[in-house]
PDB file of C-alpha atoms and ligand atoms in Angstrom:
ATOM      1  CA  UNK A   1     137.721 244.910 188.085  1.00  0.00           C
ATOM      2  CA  UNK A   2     139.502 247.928 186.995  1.00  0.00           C
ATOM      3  CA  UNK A   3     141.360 250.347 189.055  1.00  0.00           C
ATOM      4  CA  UNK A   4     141.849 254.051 188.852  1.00  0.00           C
ATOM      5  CA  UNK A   5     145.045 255.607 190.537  1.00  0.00           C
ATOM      6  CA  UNK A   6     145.928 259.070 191.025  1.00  0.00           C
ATOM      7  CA  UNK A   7     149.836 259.345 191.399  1.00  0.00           C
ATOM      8  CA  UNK A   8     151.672 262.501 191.639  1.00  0.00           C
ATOM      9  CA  UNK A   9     155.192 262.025 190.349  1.00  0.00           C
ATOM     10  CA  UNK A  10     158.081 265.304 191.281  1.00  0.00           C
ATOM     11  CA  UNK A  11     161.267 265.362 189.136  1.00  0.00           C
ATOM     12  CA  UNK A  12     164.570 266.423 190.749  1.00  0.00           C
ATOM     13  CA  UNK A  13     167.870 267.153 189.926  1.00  0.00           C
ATOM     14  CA  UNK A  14     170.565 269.612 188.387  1.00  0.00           C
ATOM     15  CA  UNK A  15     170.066 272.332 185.789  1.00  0.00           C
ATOM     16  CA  UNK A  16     170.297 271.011 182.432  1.00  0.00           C
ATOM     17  CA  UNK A  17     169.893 267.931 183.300  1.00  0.00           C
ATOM     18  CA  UNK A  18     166.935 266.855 181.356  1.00  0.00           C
ATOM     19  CA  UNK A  19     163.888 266.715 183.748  1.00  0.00           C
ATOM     20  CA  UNK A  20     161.449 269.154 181.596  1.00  0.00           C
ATOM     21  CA  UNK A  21     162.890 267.155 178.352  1.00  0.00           C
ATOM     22  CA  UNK A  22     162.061 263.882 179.541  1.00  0.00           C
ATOM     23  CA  UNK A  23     158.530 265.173 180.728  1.00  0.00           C
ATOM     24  CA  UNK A  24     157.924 265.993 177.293  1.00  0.00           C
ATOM     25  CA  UNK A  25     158.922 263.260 175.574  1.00  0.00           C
ATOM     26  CA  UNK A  26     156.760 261.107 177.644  1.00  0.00           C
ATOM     27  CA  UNK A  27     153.872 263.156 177.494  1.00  0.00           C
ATOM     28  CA  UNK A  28     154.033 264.647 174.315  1.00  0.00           C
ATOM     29  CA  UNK A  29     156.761 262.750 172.372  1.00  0.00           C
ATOM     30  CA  UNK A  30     158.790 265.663 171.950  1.00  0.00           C
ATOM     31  CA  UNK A  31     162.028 266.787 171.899  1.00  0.00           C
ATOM     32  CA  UNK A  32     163.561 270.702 171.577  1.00  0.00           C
ATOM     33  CA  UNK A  33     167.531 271.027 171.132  1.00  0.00           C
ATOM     34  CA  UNK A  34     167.010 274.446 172.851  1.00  0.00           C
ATOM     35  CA  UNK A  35     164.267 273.569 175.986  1.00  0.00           C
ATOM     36  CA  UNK A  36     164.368 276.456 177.891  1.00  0.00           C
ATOM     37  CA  UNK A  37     165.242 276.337 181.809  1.00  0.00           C
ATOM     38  CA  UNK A  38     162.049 276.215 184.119  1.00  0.00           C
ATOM     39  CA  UNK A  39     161.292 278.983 186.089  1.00  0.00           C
ATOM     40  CA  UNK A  40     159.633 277.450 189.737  1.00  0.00           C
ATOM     41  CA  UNK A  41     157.952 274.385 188.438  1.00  0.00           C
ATOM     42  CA  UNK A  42     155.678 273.320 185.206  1.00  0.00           C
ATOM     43  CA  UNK A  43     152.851 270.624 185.854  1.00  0.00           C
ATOM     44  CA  UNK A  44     152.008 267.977 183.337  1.00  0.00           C
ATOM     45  CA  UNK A  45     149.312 265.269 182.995  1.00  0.00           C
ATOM     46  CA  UNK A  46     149.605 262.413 181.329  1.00  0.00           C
ATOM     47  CA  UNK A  47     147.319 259.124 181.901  1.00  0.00           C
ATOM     48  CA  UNK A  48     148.307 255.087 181.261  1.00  0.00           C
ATOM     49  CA  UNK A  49     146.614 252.297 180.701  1.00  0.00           C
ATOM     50  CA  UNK A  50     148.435 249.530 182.632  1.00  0.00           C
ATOM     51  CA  UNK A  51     146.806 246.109 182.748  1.00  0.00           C
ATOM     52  CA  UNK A  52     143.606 246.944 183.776  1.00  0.00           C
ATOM     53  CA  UNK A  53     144.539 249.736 185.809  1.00  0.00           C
ATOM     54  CA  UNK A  54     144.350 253.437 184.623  1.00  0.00           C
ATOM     55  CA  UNK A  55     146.577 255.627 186.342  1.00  0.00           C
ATOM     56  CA  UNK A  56     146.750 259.427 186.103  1.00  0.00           C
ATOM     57  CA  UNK A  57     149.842 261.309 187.075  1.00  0.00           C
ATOM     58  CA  UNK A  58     150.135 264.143 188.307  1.00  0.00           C
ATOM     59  CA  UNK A  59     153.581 265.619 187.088  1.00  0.00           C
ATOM     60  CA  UNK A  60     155.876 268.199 188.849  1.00  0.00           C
ATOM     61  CA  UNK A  61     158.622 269.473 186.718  1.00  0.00           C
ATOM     62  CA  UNK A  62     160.382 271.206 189.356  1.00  0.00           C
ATOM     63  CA  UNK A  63     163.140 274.019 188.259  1.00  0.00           C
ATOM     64  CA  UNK A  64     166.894 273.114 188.773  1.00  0.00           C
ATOM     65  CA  UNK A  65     168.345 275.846 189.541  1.00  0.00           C
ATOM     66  CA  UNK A  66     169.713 276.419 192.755  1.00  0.00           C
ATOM     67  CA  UNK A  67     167.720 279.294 193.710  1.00  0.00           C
ATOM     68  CA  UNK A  68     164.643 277.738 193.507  1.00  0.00           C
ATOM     69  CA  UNK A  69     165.804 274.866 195.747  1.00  0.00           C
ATOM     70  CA  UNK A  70     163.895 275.714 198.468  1.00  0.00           C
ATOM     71  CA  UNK A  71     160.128 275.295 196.793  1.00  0.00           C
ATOM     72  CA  UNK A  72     161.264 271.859 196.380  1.00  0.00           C
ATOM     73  CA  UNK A  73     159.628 269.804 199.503  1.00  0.00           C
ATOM     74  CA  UNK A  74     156.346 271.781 198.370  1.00  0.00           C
ATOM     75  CA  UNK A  75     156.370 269.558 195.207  1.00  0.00           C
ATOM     76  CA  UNK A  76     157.895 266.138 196.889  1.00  0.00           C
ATOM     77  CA  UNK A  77     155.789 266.614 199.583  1.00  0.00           C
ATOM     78  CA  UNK A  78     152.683 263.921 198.953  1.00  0.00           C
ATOM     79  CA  UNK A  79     154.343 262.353 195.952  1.00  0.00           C
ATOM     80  CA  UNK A  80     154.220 258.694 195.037  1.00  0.00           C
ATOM     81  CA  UNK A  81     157.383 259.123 193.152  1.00  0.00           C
ATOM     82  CA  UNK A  82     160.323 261.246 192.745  1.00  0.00           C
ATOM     83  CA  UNK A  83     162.280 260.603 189.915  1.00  0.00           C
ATOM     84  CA  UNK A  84     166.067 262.287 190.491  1.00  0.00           C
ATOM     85  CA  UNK A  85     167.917 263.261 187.212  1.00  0.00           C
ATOM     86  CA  UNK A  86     171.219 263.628 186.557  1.00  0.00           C
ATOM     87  CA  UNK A  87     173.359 263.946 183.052  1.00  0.00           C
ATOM     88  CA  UNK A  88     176.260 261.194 181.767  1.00  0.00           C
ATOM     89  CA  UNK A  89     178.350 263.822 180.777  1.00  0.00           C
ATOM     90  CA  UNK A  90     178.375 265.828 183.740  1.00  0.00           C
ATOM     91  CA  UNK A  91     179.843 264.518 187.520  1.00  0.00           C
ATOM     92  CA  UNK A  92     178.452 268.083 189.012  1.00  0.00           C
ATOM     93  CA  UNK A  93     175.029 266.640 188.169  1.00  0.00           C
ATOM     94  CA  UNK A  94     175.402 263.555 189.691  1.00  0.00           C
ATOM     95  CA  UNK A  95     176.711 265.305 192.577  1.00  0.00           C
ATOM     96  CA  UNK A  96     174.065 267.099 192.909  1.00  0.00           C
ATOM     97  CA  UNK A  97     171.275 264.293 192.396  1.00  0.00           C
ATOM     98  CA  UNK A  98     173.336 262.364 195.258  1.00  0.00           C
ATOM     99  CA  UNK A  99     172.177 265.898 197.133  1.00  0.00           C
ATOM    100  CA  UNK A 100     168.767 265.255 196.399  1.00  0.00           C
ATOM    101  CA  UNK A 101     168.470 261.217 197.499  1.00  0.00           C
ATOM    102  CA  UNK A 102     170.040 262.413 200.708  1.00  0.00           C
ATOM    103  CA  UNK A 103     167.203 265.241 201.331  1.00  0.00           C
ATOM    104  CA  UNK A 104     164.670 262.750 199.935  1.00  0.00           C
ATOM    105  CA  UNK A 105     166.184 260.154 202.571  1.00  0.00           C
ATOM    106  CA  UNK A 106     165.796 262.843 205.524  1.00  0.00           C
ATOM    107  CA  UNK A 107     162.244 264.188 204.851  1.00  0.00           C
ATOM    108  CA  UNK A 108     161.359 260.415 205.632  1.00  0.00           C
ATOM    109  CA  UNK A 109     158.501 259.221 203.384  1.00  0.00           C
ATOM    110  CA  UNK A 110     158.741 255.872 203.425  1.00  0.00           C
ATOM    111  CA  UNK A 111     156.585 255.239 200.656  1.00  0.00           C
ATOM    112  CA  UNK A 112     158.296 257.412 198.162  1.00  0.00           C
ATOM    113  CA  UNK A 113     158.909 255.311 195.296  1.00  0.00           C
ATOM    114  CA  UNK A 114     162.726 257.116 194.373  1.00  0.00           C
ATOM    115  CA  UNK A 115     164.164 256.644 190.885  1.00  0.00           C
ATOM    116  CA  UNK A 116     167.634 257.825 189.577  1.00  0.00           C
ATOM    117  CA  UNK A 117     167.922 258.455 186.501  1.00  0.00           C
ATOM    118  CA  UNK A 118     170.948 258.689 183.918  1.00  0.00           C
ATOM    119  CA  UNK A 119     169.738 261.167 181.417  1.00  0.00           C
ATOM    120  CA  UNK A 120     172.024 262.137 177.796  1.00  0.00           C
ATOM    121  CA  UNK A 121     172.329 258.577 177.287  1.00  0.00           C
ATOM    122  CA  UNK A 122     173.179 259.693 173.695  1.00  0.00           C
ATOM    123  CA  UNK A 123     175.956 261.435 175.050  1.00  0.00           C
ATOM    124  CA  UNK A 124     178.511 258.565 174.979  1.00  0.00           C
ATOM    125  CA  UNK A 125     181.245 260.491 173.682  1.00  0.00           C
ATOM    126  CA  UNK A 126     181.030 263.232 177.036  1.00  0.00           C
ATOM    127  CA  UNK A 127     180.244 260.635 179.320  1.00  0.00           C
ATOM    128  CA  UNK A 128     181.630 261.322 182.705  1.00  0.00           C
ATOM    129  CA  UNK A 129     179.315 259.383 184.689  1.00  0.00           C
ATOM    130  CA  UNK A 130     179.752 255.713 183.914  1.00  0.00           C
ATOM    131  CA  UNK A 131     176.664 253.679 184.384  1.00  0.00           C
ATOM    132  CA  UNK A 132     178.221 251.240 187.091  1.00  0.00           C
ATOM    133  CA  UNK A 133     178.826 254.074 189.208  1.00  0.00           C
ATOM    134  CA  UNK A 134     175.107 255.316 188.988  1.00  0.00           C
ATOM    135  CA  UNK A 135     174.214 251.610 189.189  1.00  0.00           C
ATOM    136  CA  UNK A 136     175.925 251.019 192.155  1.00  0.00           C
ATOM    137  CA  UNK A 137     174.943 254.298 194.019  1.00  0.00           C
ATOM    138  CA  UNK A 138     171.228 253.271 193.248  1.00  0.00           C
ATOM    139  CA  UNK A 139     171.804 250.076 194.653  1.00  0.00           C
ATOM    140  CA  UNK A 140     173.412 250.841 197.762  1.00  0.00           C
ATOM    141  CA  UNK A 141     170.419 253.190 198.163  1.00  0.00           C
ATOM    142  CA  UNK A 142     167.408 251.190 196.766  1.00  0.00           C
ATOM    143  CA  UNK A 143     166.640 253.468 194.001  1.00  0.00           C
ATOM    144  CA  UNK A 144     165.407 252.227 190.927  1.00  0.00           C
ATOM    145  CA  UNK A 145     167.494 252.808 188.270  1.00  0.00           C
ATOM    146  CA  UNK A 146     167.254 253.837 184.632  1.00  0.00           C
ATOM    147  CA  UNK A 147     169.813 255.121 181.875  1.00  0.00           C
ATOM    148  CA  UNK A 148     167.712 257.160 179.458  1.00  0.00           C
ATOM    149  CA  UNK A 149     168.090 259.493 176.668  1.00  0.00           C
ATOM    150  CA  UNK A 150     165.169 261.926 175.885  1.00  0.00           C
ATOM    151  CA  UNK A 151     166.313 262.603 172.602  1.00  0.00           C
ATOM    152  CA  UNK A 152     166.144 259.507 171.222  1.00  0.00           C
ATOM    153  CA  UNK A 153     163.785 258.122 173.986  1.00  0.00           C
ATOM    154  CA  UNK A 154     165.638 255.531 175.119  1.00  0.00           C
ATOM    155  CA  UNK A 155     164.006 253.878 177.917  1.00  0.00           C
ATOM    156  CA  UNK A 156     161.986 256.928 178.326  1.00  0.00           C
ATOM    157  CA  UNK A 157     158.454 255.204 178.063  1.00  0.00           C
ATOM    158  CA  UNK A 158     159.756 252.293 180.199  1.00  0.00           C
ATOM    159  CA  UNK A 159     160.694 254.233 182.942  1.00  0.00           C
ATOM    160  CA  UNK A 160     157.427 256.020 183.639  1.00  0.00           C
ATOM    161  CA  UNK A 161     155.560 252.433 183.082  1.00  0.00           C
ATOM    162  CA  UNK A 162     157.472 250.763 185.789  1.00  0.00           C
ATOM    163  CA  UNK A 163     156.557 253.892 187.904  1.00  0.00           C
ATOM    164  CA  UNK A 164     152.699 253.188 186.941  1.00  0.00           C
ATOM    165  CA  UNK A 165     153.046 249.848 187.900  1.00  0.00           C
ATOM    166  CA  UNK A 166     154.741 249.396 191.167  1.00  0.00           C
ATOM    167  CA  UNK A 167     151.643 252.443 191.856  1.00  0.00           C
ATOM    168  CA  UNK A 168     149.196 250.075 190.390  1.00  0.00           C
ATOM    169  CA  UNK A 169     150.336 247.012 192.907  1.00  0.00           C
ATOM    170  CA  UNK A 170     150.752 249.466 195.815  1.00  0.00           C
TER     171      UNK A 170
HETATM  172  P1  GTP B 201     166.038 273.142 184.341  1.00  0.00           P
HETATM  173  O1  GTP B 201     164.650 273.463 183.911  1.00  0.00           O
HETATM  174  O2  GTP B 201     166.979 274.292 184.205  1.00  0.00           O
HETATM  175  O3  GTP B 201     166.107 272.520 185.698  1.00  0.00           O
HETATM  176  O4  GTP B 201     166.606 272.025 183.288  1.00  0.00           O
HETATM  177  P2  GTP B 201     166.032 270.591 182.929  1.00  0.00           P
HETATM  178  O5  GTP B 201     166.603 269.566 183.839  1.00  0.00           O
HETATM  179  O6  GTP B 201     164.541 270.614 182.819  1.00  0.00           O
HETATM  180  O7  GTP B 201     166.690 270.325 181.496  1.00  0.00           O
HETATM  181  P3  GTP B 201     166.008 270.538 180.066  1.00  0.00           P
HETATM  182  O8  GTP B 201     165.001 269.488 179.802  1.00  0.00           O
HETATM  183  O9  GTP B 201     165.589 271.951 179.953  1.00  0.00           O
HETATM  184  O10 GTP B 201     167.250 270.232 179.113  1.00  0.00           O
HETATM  185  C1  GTP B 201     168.434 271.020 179.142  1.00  0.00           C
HETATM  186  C2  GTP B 201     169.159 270.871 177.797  1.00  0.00           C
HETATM  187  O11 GTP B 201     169.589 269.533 177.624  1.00  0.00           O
HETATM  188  C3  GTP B 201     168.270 271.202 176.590  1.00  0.00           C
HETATM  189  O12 GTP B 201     169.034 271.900 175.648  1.00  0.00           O
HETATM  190  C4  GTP B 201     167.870 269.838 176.044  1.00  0.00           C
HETATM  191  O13 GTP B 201     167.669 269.833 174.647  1.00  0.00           O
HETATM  192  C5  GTP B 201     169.089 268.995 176.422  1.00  0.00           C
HETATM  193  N1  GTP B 201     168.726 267.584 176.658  1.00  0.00           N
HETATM  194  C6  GTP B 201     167.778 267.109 177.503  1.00  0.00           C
HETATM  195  N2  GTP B 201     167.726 265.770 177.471  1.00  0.00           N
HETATM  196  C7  GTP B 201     168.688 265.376 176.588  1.00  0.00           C
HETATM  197  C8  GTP B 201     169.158 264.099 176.123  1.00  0.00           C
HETATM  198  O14 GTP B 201     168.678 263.026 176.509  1.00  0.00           O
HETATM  199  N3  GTP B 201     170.196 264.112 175.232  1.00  0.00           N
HETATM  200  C9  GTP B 201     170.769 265.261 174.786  1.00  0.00           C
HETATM  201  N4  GTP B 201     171.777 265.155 173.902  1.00  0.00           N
HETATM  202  N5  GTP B 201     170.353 266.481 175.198  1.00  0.00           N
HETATM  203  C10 GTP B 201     169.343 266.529 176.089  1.00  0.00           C
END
C-alpha cells in the first residue's frame, strides 16, 4: 500500500554558503542573485511523491552566521537528515562544514541521515574546494555526497530525492 512519512530535514553550514538558496530552488524553483542572510532559522515545506510513498518534509533553514550557532542542536535535534553545505570557491566554508560533521558526530544520533554538500557548482572558475577533497572527506565519514549548484539546479532535485528515499526504506 502506500506510505506517508513525515521527515524533518535541518541545513547546516557557513554563511553564504547556499543553504536558504538551495531550499528555494527545491521548493519553489527559484533563484535570487541577492538572497538575503537568514536571521535564526526559516521553515519550509515541501512534499514528494516517491514510488508509492509520499513524504512530507519538514525543512529547517538554519542561519549561518556564527552568532546564531548556538540555536543549532534545537533544529538538528529530531531530524531525519541534516544536509551540511559548504561553497567550491571558498576553503573557510568547508572548514567550517567539517565543524559541523564533527558536532553532528558528537551529539550521537545514529540515525541521522548526514549529507555534504558542494554548493556554487557553477563557480568553476573560484573553485577552491576540489570535489575529490569533499569526496574523500565524505567518504572517510559516511556522508552522502552531492556537488550542486542552486543556480542552475544542478543536482538540486536529486539530492533531496535520495534524502526522500533512503526515509522512505527506513
Ligand atoms: P545564511 O543565511 O547567511 O546562512 O546564508 P545561506 O547559506 O542561506 O546562503 P544564501 O542562500 O543566502 O546564498 C548566499 C549568496 O550566494 C546569495 O547571493 C546567493 O545568490 C548565492 N548563491 C547561492 N547558491 C549559489 C550557487 O549555487 N551559485 C552561485 N553562483 N551563487 C549562489
Amino acid at each position: 500500500g502506500s506510505k506517508n512519512i513525515q521527515a524533518k530535514l535541518v541545513l547546516l553550514g557557513d554563511m553564504g554558503a547556499g543553504k536558504t538558496s538551495l531550499v528555494l530552488r527545491f521548493v519553489k524553483g527559484q533563484f535570487y542573485e541577492y538572497q538575503e542572510s537568514t536571521i535564526g532559522a526559516a521553515f519550509f515545506t515541501q512534499v514528494l511523491s516517491l514510488n508509492e510513498a509520499t513524504i512530507k518534509f519538514d525543512i529547517w533553514d538554519t542561519a549561518g552566521q556564527e552568532r546564531y550557532h548556538s540555536l543549532a542542536p534545537m533544529y538538528y535535534r529530531g531530524a531525519a537528515a541534516a544536509v551540511v553545505v559548504y561553497d567550491i570557491s571558498s576553503m573557510d566554508s568547508f572548514q567550517r562544514a567539517k565543524k559541523w560533521v564533527r558536532e553532528l558526530q558528537r551529539q550521537g544520533n545514529p540515525n541521522l541521515i548526514m549529507l555534504l554538500v558542494a554548493n556554487k557548482a557553477d563557480l568553476e572558475t573560484k573553485r577552491q574546494v576540489q570535489k575529490e577533497e569533499g569526496e574523500q572527506y565524505a567518504k572517510d565519514n559516511r556522508l552522502l555526497f552531492f556537488e550542486t549548484s542552486a543556480k542552475t539546479a544542478q543536482n538540486v532535485n536529486e539530492l533531496f530525492y535520495e534524502i526522500g528515499n533512503i526515509s522512505r526504506l527506513k
